[in-house]
Short mmCIF file of N, CA and C in Angstrom, two decimals:
data_model
loop_
_atom_site.label_atom_id
_atom_site.label_comp_id
_atom_site.label_asym_id
_atom_site.label_seq_id
_atom_site.Cartn_x
_atom_site.Cartn_y
_atom_site.Cartn_z
N MET A 1 9.54 72.01 -5.21
CA MET A 1 9.53 70.71 -4.57
C MET A 1 9.13 69.66 -5.60
N SER A 2 9.98 68.68 -5.81
CA SER A 2 9.67 67.66 -6.80
C SER A 2 8.84 66.55 -6.17
N ARG A 3 7.98 66.00 -6.97
CA ARG A 3 7.12 64.92 -6.51
C ARG A 3 7.59 63.62 -7.10
N THR A 4 7.59 62.59 -6.28
CA THR A 4 7.91 61.26 -6.78
C THR A 4 6.61 60.54 -7.03
N THR A 5 6.58 59.78 -8.09
CA THR A 5 5.40 58.99 -8.41
C THR A 5 5.42 57.75 -7.54
N LEU A 6 4.31 57.49 -6.88
CA LEU A 6 4.19 56.32 -6.01
C LEU A 6 3.18 55.37 -6.64
N PRO A 7 3.63 54.24 -7.15
CA PRO A 7 2.70 53.30 -7.80
C PRO A 7 1.77 52.65 -6.77
N PHE A 8 0.49 52.60 -7.09
CA PHE A 8 -0.51 52.00 -6.21
C PHE A 8 -0.94 50.68 -6.82
N HIS A 9 -0.97 49.63 -5.97
CA HIS A 9 -1.32 48.29 -6.45
C HIS A 9 -2.13 47.58 -5.38
N THR A 10 -3.11 46.84 -5.79
CA THR A 10 -3.88 46.01 -4.86
C THR A 10 -4.10 44.63 -5.48
N GLN A 11 -4.13 43.61 -4.66
CA GLN A 11 -4.35 42.24 -5.13
C GLN A 11 -5.81 42.00 -5.52
N ASP A 12 -6.74 42.65 -4.79
CA ASP A 12 -8.15 42.39 -4.98
C ASP A 12 -8.91 43.71 -5.07
N ILE A 13 -9.29 44.10 -6.27
CA ILE A 13 -9.97 45.39 -6.46
C ILE A 13 -11.36 45.38 -5.83
N SER A 14 -11.97 44.22 -5.73
CA SER A 14 -13.29 44.12 -5.11
C SER A 14 -13.19 44.42 -3.61
N ALA A 15 -12.18 43.86 -2.95
CA ALA A 15 -11.97 44.13 -1.52
C ALA A 15 -11.63 45.60 -1.31
N LEU A 16 -10.87 46.18 -2.23
CA LEU A 16 -10.55 47.59 -2.17
C LEU A 16 -11.83 48.43 -2.23
N ALA A 17 -12.70 48.11 -3.16
CA ALA A 17 -13.95 48.86 -3.32
C ALA A 17 -14.83 48.73 -2.08
N ARG A 18 -14.94 47.51 -1.52
CA ARG A 18 -15.74 47.30 -0.31
C ARG A 18 -15.19 48.12 0.85
N SER A 19 -13.89 48.09 1.02
CA SER A 19 -13.26 48.83 2.12
C SER A 19 -13.46 50.33 1.96
N LEU A 20 -13.27 50.83 0.74
CA LEU A 20 -13.48 52.26 0.50
C LEU A 20 -14.92 52.65 0.75
N ARG A 21 -15.86 51.82 0.29
CA ARG A 21 -17.28 52.12 0.50
C ARG A 21 -17.60 52.20 1.99
N ALA A 22 -17.08 51.25 2.77
CA ALA A 22 -17.34 51.25 4.22
C ALA A 22 -16.73 52.49 4.88
N GLN A 23 -15.52 52.85 4.50
CA GLN A 23 -14.89 54.03 5.09
C GLN A 23 -15.59 55.32 4.69
N LEU A 24 -16.01 55.41 3.42
CA LEU A 24 -16.70 56.60 2.95
C LEU A 24 -18.09 56.75 3.59
N SER A 25 -18.74 55.63 3.88
CA SER A 25 -20.07 55.69 4.50
C SER A 25 -20.00 56.24 5.93
N GLN A 26 -18.83 56.16 6.56
CA GLN A 26 -18.66 56.69 7.91
C GLN A 26 -18.37 58.19 7.94
N CYS A 27 -18.13 58.77 6.78
CA CYS A 27 -17.82 60.20 6.70
C CYS A 27 -19.10 61.02 6.65
N GLU A 28 -19.11 62.11 7.41
CA GLU A 28 -20.27 63.02 7.39
C GLU A 28 -20.19 63.98 6.22
N GLN A 29 -18.98 64.25 5.75
CA GLN A 29 -18.77 65.15 4.62
C GLN A 29 -17.69 64.54 3.74
N PRO A 30 -17.53 65.06 2.53
CA PRO A 30 -16.50 64.49 1.65
C PRO A 30 -15.13 64.54 2.33
N PRO A 31 -14.34 63.47 2.21
CA PRO A 31 -13.03 63.44 2.87
C PRO A 31 -12.05 64.41 2.21
N SER A 32 -11.11 64.89 3.02
CA SER A 32 -10.06 65.75 2.48
C SER A 32 -9.09 64.89 1.66
N HIS A 33 -8.16 65.57 1.02
CA HIS A 33 -7.15 64.87 0.21
C HIS A 33 -6.38 63.85 1.06
N VAL A 34 -5.92 64.26 2.23
CA VAL A 34 -5.14 63.39 3.10
C VAL A 34 -6.00 62.24 3.62
N GLU A 35 -7.24 62.53 4.00
CA GLU A 35 -8.14 61.47 4.47
C GLU A 35 -8.38 60.45 3.38
N LEU A 36 -8.53 60.90 2.14
CA LEU A 36 -8.73 59.99 1.02
C LEU A 36 -7.49 59.14 0.78
N LEU A 37 -6.31 59.75 0.88
CA LEU A 37 -5.07 58.97 0.74
C LEU A 37 -4.98 57.89 1.82
N ASN A 38 -5.33 58.24 3.06
CA ASN A 38 -5.31 57.25 4.15
C ASN A 38 -6.32 56.15 3.90
N MET A 39 -7.49 56.50 3.38
CA MET A 39 -8.50 55.48 3.07
C MET A 39 -8.01 54.51 2.00
N LEU A 40 -7.41 55.05 0.95
CA LEU A 40 -6.87 54.19 -0.11
C LEU A 40 -5.79 53.26 0.45
N ALA A 41 -4.91 53.80 1.27
CA ALA A 41 -3.83 52.99 1.84
C ALA A 41 -4.40 51.89 2.74
N ARG A 42 -5.37 52.24 3.59
CA ARG A 42 -5.98 51.23 4.47
C ARG A 42 -6.72 50.17 3.65
N SER A 43 -7.35 50.59 2.56
CA SER A 43 -8.07 49.64 1.71
C SER A 43 -7.13 48.64 1.06
N ALA A 44 -5.89 49.06 0.86
CA ALA A 44 -4.89 48.16 0.27
C ALA A 44 -4.14 47.36 1.32
N GLY A 45 -4.55 47.51 2.62
CA GLY A 45 -3.96 46.70 3.67
C GLY A 45 -2.85 47.36 4.46
N HIS A 46 -2.67 48.66 4.30
CA HIS A 46 -1.64 49.38 5.06
C HIS A 46 -2.27 50.13 6.22
N ARG A 47 -1.44 50.52 7.19
CA ARG A 47 -1.93 51.22 8.37
C ARG A 47 -2.47 52.61 7.99
N ASN A 48 -1.71 53.35 7.17
CA ASN A 48 -2.11 54.67 6.70
C ASN A 48 -1.22 55.04 5.51
N PHE A 49 -1.42 56.23 4.98
CA PHE A 49 -0.66 56.65 3.80
C PHE A 49 0.83 56.75 4.09
N GLN A 50 1.19 57.31 5.25
CA GLN A 50 2.61 57.45 5.60
C GLN A 50 3.29 56.09 5.67
N SER A 51 2.60 55.12 6.25
CA SER A 51 3.15 53.77 6.34
C SER A 51 3.34 53.17 4.95
N TRP A 52 2.36 53.36 4.10
CA TRP A 52 2.45 52.84 2.73
C TRP A 52 3.60 53.51 1.98
N ARG A 53 3.71 54.84 2.11
CA ARG A 53 4.78 55.56 1.42
C ARG A 53 6.15 55.10 1.91
N ALA A 54 6.29 54.85 3.21
CA ALA A 54 7.56 54.35 3.75
C ALA A 54 7.88 52.97 3.19
N GLN A 55 6.86 52.13 3.03
CA GLN A 55 7.07 50.80 2.45
C GLN A 55 7.57 50.91 1.00
N VAL A 56 6.95 51.81 0.23
CA VAL A 56 7.36 52.01 -1.16
C VAL A 56 8.80 52.51 -1.23
N ALA A 57 9.14 53.47 -0.38
CA ALA A 57 10.51 54.02 -0.37
C ALA A 57 11.53 52.96 0.02
N ALA A 58 11.19 52.14 1.03
CA ALA A 58 12.11 51.08 1.47
C ALA A 58 12.30 50.04 0.37
N ARG A 59 11.21 49.65 -0.27
CA ARG A 59 11.30 48.67 -1.36
C ARG A 59 12.13 49.22 -2.51
N ASP A 60 11.93 50.51 -2.83
CA ASP A 60 12.70 51.13 -3.91
C ASP A 60 14.18 51.16 -3.57
N LEU A 61 14.51 51.46 -2.32
CA LEU A 61 15.91 51.49 -1.90
C LEU A 61 16.54 50.10 -1.96
N LEU A 62 15.77 49.08 -1.59
CA LEU A 62 16.29 47.71 -1.67
C LEU A 62 16.46 47.27 -3.12
N ASP A 63 15.51 47.66 -3.97
CA ASP A 63 15.59 47.28 -5.38
C ASP A 63 16.67 48.05 -6.14
N ASN A 64 16.94 49.28 -5.70
CA ASN A 64 17.93 50.13 -6.36
C ASN A 64 18.91 50.70 -5.34
N PRO A 65 19.81 49.87 -4.82
CA PRO A 65 20.74 50.38 -3.81
C PRO A 65 21.66 51.44 -4.40
N PRO A 66 22.17 52.33 -3.54
CA PRO A 66 23.10 53.34 -4.05
C PRO A 66 24.29 52.68 -4.72
N ALA A 67 24.73 53.27 -5.82
CA ALA A 67 25.82 52.68 -6.60
C ALA A 67 27.11 52.59 -5.81
N GLU A 68 27.37 53.58 -5.02
CA GLU A 68 28.63 53.64 -4.30
C GLU A 68 28.40 54.28 -2.94
N PRO A 69 29.01 53.73 -1.90
CA PRO A 69 28.83 54.37 -0.59
C PRO A 69 29.44 55.77 -0.58
N ALA A 70 28.88 56.61 0.26
CA ALA A 70 29.39 57.98 0.37
C ALA A 70 30.83 57.95 0.88
N PRO A 71 31.68 58.84 0.37
CA PRO A 71 33.07 58.86 0.82
C PRO A 71 33.17 59.33 2.28
N VAL A 72 34.15 58.80 2.97
CA VAL A 72 34.38 59.14 4.37
C VAL A 72 35.59 60.06 4.46
N ASP A 73 35.45 61.11 5.23
CA ASP A 73 36.56 62.02 5.50
C ASP A 73 37.34 61.44 6.68
N TYR A 74 38.44 60.75 6.40
CA TYR A 74 39.20 60.06 7.44
C TYR A 74 39.95 61.01 8.37
N VAL A 75 40.26 62.20 7.90
CA VAL A 75 40.88 63.20 8.77
C VAL A 75 39.85 63.62 9.83
N LEU A 76 38.62 63.86 9.40
CA LEU A 76 37.56 64.19 10.35
C LEU A 76 37.29 63.02 11.29
N LEU A 77 37.29 61.81 10.77
CA LEU A 77 37.08 60.63 11.60
C LEU A 77 38.13 60.54 12.71
N LYS A 78 39.39 60.80 12.36
CA LYS A 78 40.47 60.78 13.35
C LYS A 78 40.24 61.84 14.42
N GLN A 79 39.77 63.02 14.03
CA GLN A 79 39.48 64.08 14.99
C GLN A 79 38.31 63.68 15.90
N LEU A 80 37.30 63.06 15.34
CA LEU A 80 36.12 62.66 16.11
C LEU A 80 36.44 61.58 17.14
N LEU A 81 37.36 60.70 16.80
CA LEU A 81 37.73 59.62 17.72
C LEU A 81 38.33 60.16 19.01
N ARG A 82 38.90 61.35 18.96
CA ARG A 82 39.51 61.95 20.16
C ARG A 82 38.48 62.33 21.23
N TYR A 83 37.22 62.42 20.85
CA TYR A 83 36.19 62.78 21.83
C TYR A 83 35.76 61.57 22.67
N PHE A 84 36.23 60.39 22.34
CA PHE A 84 35.79 59.16 23.00
C PHE A 84 36.94 58.51 23.76
N ASP A 85 36.59 57.84 24.87
CA ASP A 85 37.63 57.11 25.61
C ASP A 85 37.81 55.72 24.98
N SER A 86 38.67 54.93 25.56
CA SER A 86 39.00 53.61 24.97
C SER A 86 37.83 52.64 25.02
N SER A 87 36.85 52.89 25.89
CA SER A 87 35.68 52.00 25.94
C SER A 87 34.51 52.53 25.10
N GLY A 88 34.74 53.60 24.33
CA GLY A 88 33.72 54.11 23.43
C GLY A 88 32.75 55.10 24.05
N ARG A 89 33.05 55.58 25.26
CA ARG A 89 32.18 56.59 25.90
C ARG A 89 32.61 57.99 25.47
N LEU A 90 31.63 58.86 25.28
CA LEU A 90 31.90 60.24 24.90
C LEU A 90 32.52 60.94 26.11
N ALA A 91 33.80 61.30 25.99
CA ALA A 91 34.54 61.85 27.12
C ALA A 91 34.28 63.35 27.31
N ARG A 92 34.06 64.07 26.21
CA ARG A 92 33.81 65.51 26.32
C ARG A 92 32.94 65.95 25.16
N TRP A 93 32.19 67.01 25.39
CA TRP A 93 31.29 67.54 24.37
C TRP A 93 32.09 68.38 23.39
N PRO A 94 31.97 68.11 22.08
CA PRO A 94 32.75 68.86 21.09
C PRO A 94 32.41 70.34 21.08
N GLY A 95 33.43 71.15 20.97
CA GLY A 95 33.23 72.58 20.85
C GLY A 95 32.78 72.97 19.44
N LYS A 96 33.28 72.23 18.46
CA LYS A 96 32.92 72.53 17.07
C LYS A 96 31.54 71.94 16.76
N PHE A 97 30.69 72.77 16.23
CA PHE A 97 29.32 72.35 15.90
C PHE A 97 29.33 71.17 14.92
N SER A 98 30.24 71.21 13.95
CA SER A 98 30.29 70.14 12.93
C SER A 98 30.73 68.80 13.52
N HIS A 99 31.30 68.79 14.71
CA HIS A 99 31.73 67.54 15.34
C HIS A 99 30.64 66.96 16.26
N ARG A 100 29.66 67.77 16.60
CA ARG A 100 28.64 67.33 17.55
C ARG A 100 27.72 66.26 16.99
N GLU A 101 27.23 66.47 15.77
CA GLU A 101 26.26 65.52 15.22
C GLU A 101 26.82 64.11 15.07
N PRO A 102 28.03 63.92 14.53
CA PRO A 102 28.55 62.55 14.46
C PRO A 102 28.67 61.90 15.85
N CYS A 103 29.01 62.69 16.86
CA CYS A 103 29.09 62.15 18.22
C CYS A 103 27.71 61.75 18.73
N LEU A 104 26.70 62.54 18.39
CA LEU A 104 25.32 62.19 18.78
C LEU A 104 24.88 60.90 18.10
N TRP A 105 25.33 60.68 16.86
CA TRP A 105 24.97 59.44 16.16
C TRP A 105 25.51 58.21 16.91
N VAL A 106 26.68 58.35 17.51
CA VAL A 106 27.23 57.23 18.29
C VAL A 106 26.29 56.91 19.45
N LEU A 107 25.83 57.95 20.14
CA LEU A 107 24.90 57.74 21.25
C LEU A 107 23.57 57.17 20.73
N TRP A 108 23.13 57.66 19.58
CA TRP A 108 21.92 57.14 18.94
C TRP A 108 22.03 55.64 18.72
N SER A 109 23.23 55.19 18.31
CA SER A 109 23.42 53.76 18.02
C SER A 109 23.33 52.89 19.28
N LYS A 110 23.46 53.51 20.44
CA LYS A 110 23.37 52.77 21.71
C LYS A 110 21.92 52.58 22.16
N LEU A 111 20.99 53.34 21.58
CA LEU A 111 19.58 53.22 21.95
C LEU A 111 18.96 52.02 21.24
N PRO A 112 18.09 51.29 21.92
CA PRO A 112 17.47 50.13 21.28
C PRO A 112 16.51 50.56 20.17
N PRO A 113 16.57 49.91 19.01
CA PRO A 113 15.67 50.28 17.91
C PRO A 113 14.23 49.84 18.19
N ARG A 114 13.29 50.64 17.66
CA ARG A 114 11.86 50.32 17.71
C ARG A 114 11.38 49.96 19.12
N GLN A 115 11.88 50.65 20.11
CA GLN A 115 11.48 50.39 21.50
C GLN A 115 11.25 51.72 22.20
N ALA A 116 10.13 51.83 22.87
CA ALA A 116 9.82 53.04 23.63
C ALA A 116 10.61 53.02 24.93
N LEU A 117 11.19 54.16 25.26
CA LEU A 117 11.96 54.30 26.50
C LEU A 117 11.34 55.40 27.35
N SER A 118 11.34 55.21 28.63
CA SER A 118 10.92 56.28 29.54
C SER A 118 12.04 57.31 29.58
N GLU A 119 11.74 58.47 30.15
CA GLU A 119 12.79 59.50 30.28
C GLU A 119 13.93 58.95 31.13
N ASP A 120 13.60 58.22 32.18
CA ASP A 120 14.63 57.62 33.03
C ASP A 120 15.43 56.58 32.25
N GLY A 121 14.76 55.82 31.40
CA GLY A 121 15.44 54.80 30.60
C GLY A 121 16.46 55.38 29.63
N ILE A 122 16.06 56.42 28.91
CA ILE A 122 17.00 57.05 27.96
C ILE A 122 18.12 57.75 28.72
N ASN A 123 17.79 58.33 29.89
CA ASN A 123 18.83 58.98 30.69
C ASN A 123 19.89 57.97 31.13
N ARG A 124 19.46 56.79 31.57
CA ARG A 124 20.42 55.76 32.00
C ARG A 124 21.35 55.35 30.87
N ILE A 125 20.80 55.19 29.67
CA ILE A 125 21.64 54.80 28.52
C ILE A 125 22.64 55.90 28.21
N LEU A 126 22.16 57.15 28.20
CA LEU A 126 23.07 58.26 27.90
C LEU A 126 24.13 58.42 28.98
N GLN A 127 23.74 58.28 30.26
CA GLN A 127 24.71 58.40 31.35
C GLN A 127 25.78 57.32 31.26
N ALA A 128 25.40 56.14 30.84
CA ALA A 128 26.37 55.04 30.73
C ALA A 128 27.34 55.23 29.56
N ASN A 129 26.98 56.12 28.61
CA ASN A 129 27.79 56.26 27.40
C ASN A 129 28.44 57.62 27.24
N HIS A 130 28.46 58.42 28.30
CA HIS A 130 29.23 59.66 28.25
C HIS A 130 29.80 59.95 29.64
N MET A 131 30.78 60.84 29.69
CA MET A 131 31.51 61.05 30.94
C MET A 131 31.41 62.46 31.51
N PHE A 132 30.73 63.39 30.84
CA PHE A 132 30.74 64.77 31.32
C PHE A 132 29.45 65.17 32.04
N ARG A 133 28.62 64.21 32.38
CA ARG A 133 27.45 64.37 33.26
C ARG A 133 26.44 65.42 32.80
N ASP A 134 26.08 65.36 31.53
CA ASP A 134 25.01 66.26 31.06
C ASP A 134 24.10 65.51 30.09
N HIS A 135 23.43 64.48 30.62
CA HIS A 135 22.54 63.67 29.79
C HIS A 135 21.38 64.49 29.25
N ALA A 136 20.94 65.52 29.97
CA ALA A 136 19.82 66.35 29.51
C ALA A 136 20.20 67.09 28.22
N LEU A 137 21.42 67.60 28.15
CA LEU A 137 21.90 68.26 26.94
C LEU A 137 21.89 67.28 25.77
N LEU A 138 22.41 66.09 25.99
CA LEU A 138 22.49 65.09 24.93
C LEU A 138 21.10 64.67 24.46
N ARG A 139 20.20 64.45 25.41
CA ARG A 139 18.83 64.04 25.07
C ARG A 139 18.15 65.14 24.25
N ARG A 140 18.28 66.37 24.67
CA ARG A 140 17.67 67.51 23.97
C ARG A 140 18.26 67.66 22.57
N MET A 141 19.59 67.55 22.46
CA MET A 141 20.25 67.69 21.15
C MET A 141 19.82 66.58 20.19
N MET A 142 19.65 65.36 20.72
CA MET A 142 19.20 64.25 19.87
C MET A 142 17.77 64.49 19.38
N CYS A 143 16.93 65.03 20.24
CA CYS A 143 15.56 65.36 19.82
C CYS A 143 15.57 66.47 18.78
N ASP A 144 16.37 67.50 19.02
CA ASP A 144 16.46 68.62 18.07
C ASP A 144 17.00 68.18 16.72
N ALA A 145 17.90 67.20 16.71
CA ALA A 145 18.50 66.71 15.46
C ALA A 145 17.60 65.70 14.76
N GLY A 146 16.48 65.33 15.37
CA GLY A 146 15.56 64.38 14.75
C GLY A 146 16.01 62.93 14.87
N MET A 147 16.93 62.65 15.78
CA MET A 147 17.39 61.27 15.99
C MET A 147 16.48 60.53 16.95
N VAL A 148 15.81 61.28 17.79
CA VAL A 148 14.91 60.72 18.80
C VAL A 148 13.63 61.55 18.79
N VAL A 149 12.49 60.90 18.94
CA VAL A 149 11.23 61.61 19.10
C VAL A 149 10.69 61.32 20.48
N ARG A 150 9.92 62.28 20.99
CA ARG A 150 9.32 62.08 22.31
C ARG A 150 7.86 62.48 22.25
N THR A 151 7.10 61.92 23.18
CA THR A 151 5.69 62.28 23.27
C THR A 151 5.60 63.72 23.79
N ALA A 152 4.45 64.33 23.61
CA ALA A 152 4.27 65.73 24.01
C ALA A 152 4.51 65.93 25.50
N ASP A 153 4.17 64.93 26.30
CA ASP A 153 4.38 65.06 27.74
C ASP A 153 5.79 64.69 28.17
N GLY A 154 6.64 64.23 27.24
CA GLY A 154 8.03 63.91 27.54
C GLY A 154 8.23 62.62 28.31
N ARG A 155 7.19 61.79 28.36
CA ARG A 155 7.31 60.54 29.12
C ARG A 155 7.95 59.41 28.33
N GLU A 156 7.82 59.45 27.00
CA GLU A 156 8.29 58.34 26.19
C GLU A 156 9.18 58.84 25.06
N TYR A 157 10.28 58.14 24.84
CA TYR A 157 11.24 58.48 23.80
C TYR A 157 11.43 57.27 22.90
N LYS A 158 11.64 57.54 21.60
CA LYS A 158 11.93 56.47 20.64
C LYS A 158 13.02 56.93 19.70
N ARG A 159 13.90 56.01 19.38
CA ARG A 159 14.94 56.27 18.39
C ARG A 159 14.29 56.32 17.02
N VAL A 160 14.66 57.30 16.20
CA VAL A 160 14.17 57.41 14.84
C VAL A 160 15.10 56.59 13.95
N GLU A 161 14.53 55.66 13.23
CA GLU A 161 15.34 54.77 12.40
C GLU A 161 15.71 55.47 11.09
N ARG A 162 16.96 55.85 10.99
CA ARG A 162 17.52 56.49 9.80
C ARG A 162 18.93 55.97 9.61
N ARG A 163 19.45 56.18 8.44
CA ARG A 163 20.84 55.81 8.16
C ARG A 163 21.74 56.97 8.56
N PRO A 164 22.73 56.72 9.43
CA PRO A 164 23.65 57.80 9.80
C PRO A 164 24.48 58.25 8.59
N PRO A 165 24.92 59.50 8.59
CA PRO A 165 25.82 59.96 7.52
C PRO A 165 27.10 59.13 7.51
N ALA A 166 27.84 59.23 6.42
CA ALA A 166 29.03 58.39 6.21
C ALA A 166 30.03 58.49 7.37
N GLU A 167 30.38 59.70 7.79
CA GLU A 167 31.37 59.85 8.86
C GLU A 167 30.84 59.26 10.18
N ALA A 168 29.56 59.48 10.45
CA ALA A 168 28.98 58.96 11.69
C ALA A 168 28.95 57.43 11.66
N ALA A 169 28.60 56.85 10.52
CA ALA A 169 28.59 55.38 10.40
C ALA A 169 30.00 54.82 10.58
N ALA A 170 31.00 55.49 9.99
CA ALA A 170 32.39 55.05 10.13
C ALA A 170 32.85 55.19 11.58
N LEU A 171 32.41 56.25 12.26
CA LEU A 171 32.77 56.46 13.66
C LEU A 171 32.15 55.37 14.54
N ILE A 172 30.89 55.06 14.31
CA ILE A 172 30.21 53.99 15.07
C ILE A 172 30.95 52.67 14.85
N HIS A 173 31.29 52.39 13.61
CA HIS A 173 32.00 51.15 13.28
C HIS A 173 33.38 51.10 13.95
N GLN A 174 34.10 52.20 13.87
CA GLN A 174 35.45 52.25 14.45
C GLN A 174 35.41 52.07 15.97
N LEU A 175 34.46 52.74 16.63
CA LEU A 175 34.36 52.61 18.09
C LEU A 175 33.93 51.21 18.49
N GLY A 176 33.06 50.60 17.69
CA GLY A 176 32.67 49.21 17.95
C GLY A 176 33.84 48.27 17.79
N ALA A 177 34.67 48.49 16.78
CA ALA A 177 35.85 47.66 16.58
C ALA A 177 36.85 47.83 17.73
N GLN A 178 37.00 49.06 18.22
CA GLN A 178 37.90 49.32 19.34
C GLN A 178 37.44 48.60 20.61
N SER A 179 36.14 48.66 20.88
CA SER A 179 35.64 48.03 22.12
C SER A 179 35.70 46.51 22.00
N ASN A 180 35.63 45.97 20.79
CA ASN A 180 35.77 44.51 20.62
C ASN A 180 37.20 44.06 20.82
N ARG A 181 38.15 44.93 20.48
CA ARG A 181 39.57 44.57 20.67
C ARG A 181 39.96 44.67 22.13
N GLY A 182 39.33 45.61 22.87
CA GLY A 182 39.74 45.87 24.25
C GLY A 182 39.09 45.02 25.23
#
């Protein structure tokens, strides 16, 4: 497993030291590696280490965009379009495993970003965007694929913000263009 170097920077080292001292004074024993990383991140003004790492990764991606977009398999795209009706609803569940994920990405794109949904809320969105009456299958598959996360009790669902693969992005774009023409 390769490690990426994450540069650490703070505007005010004195404020960093004060924050670290306050956090360390609340510890009953020496902090673990992860606890120390979270303390450093909070001292620099971030919510936690994961949040800080995501900020660094996003900034790096913006500063160094990919040189060329991933190629799209247009033959596969044509095959995937057959699973949808003219209004962009998923008409049938793909039999081929390799066709399922791009279709799930289309449904993922219909979920509101950065918004918590109840189980009933996500079910309504899925029911409105497919025709074979198995929203539970779709919801479960999206969770299994890491496109949606849910709380342990299953009451709240959130879309995971990621970039869809090339074919899925092209499929989402094509279906959006079709529904705008119709």
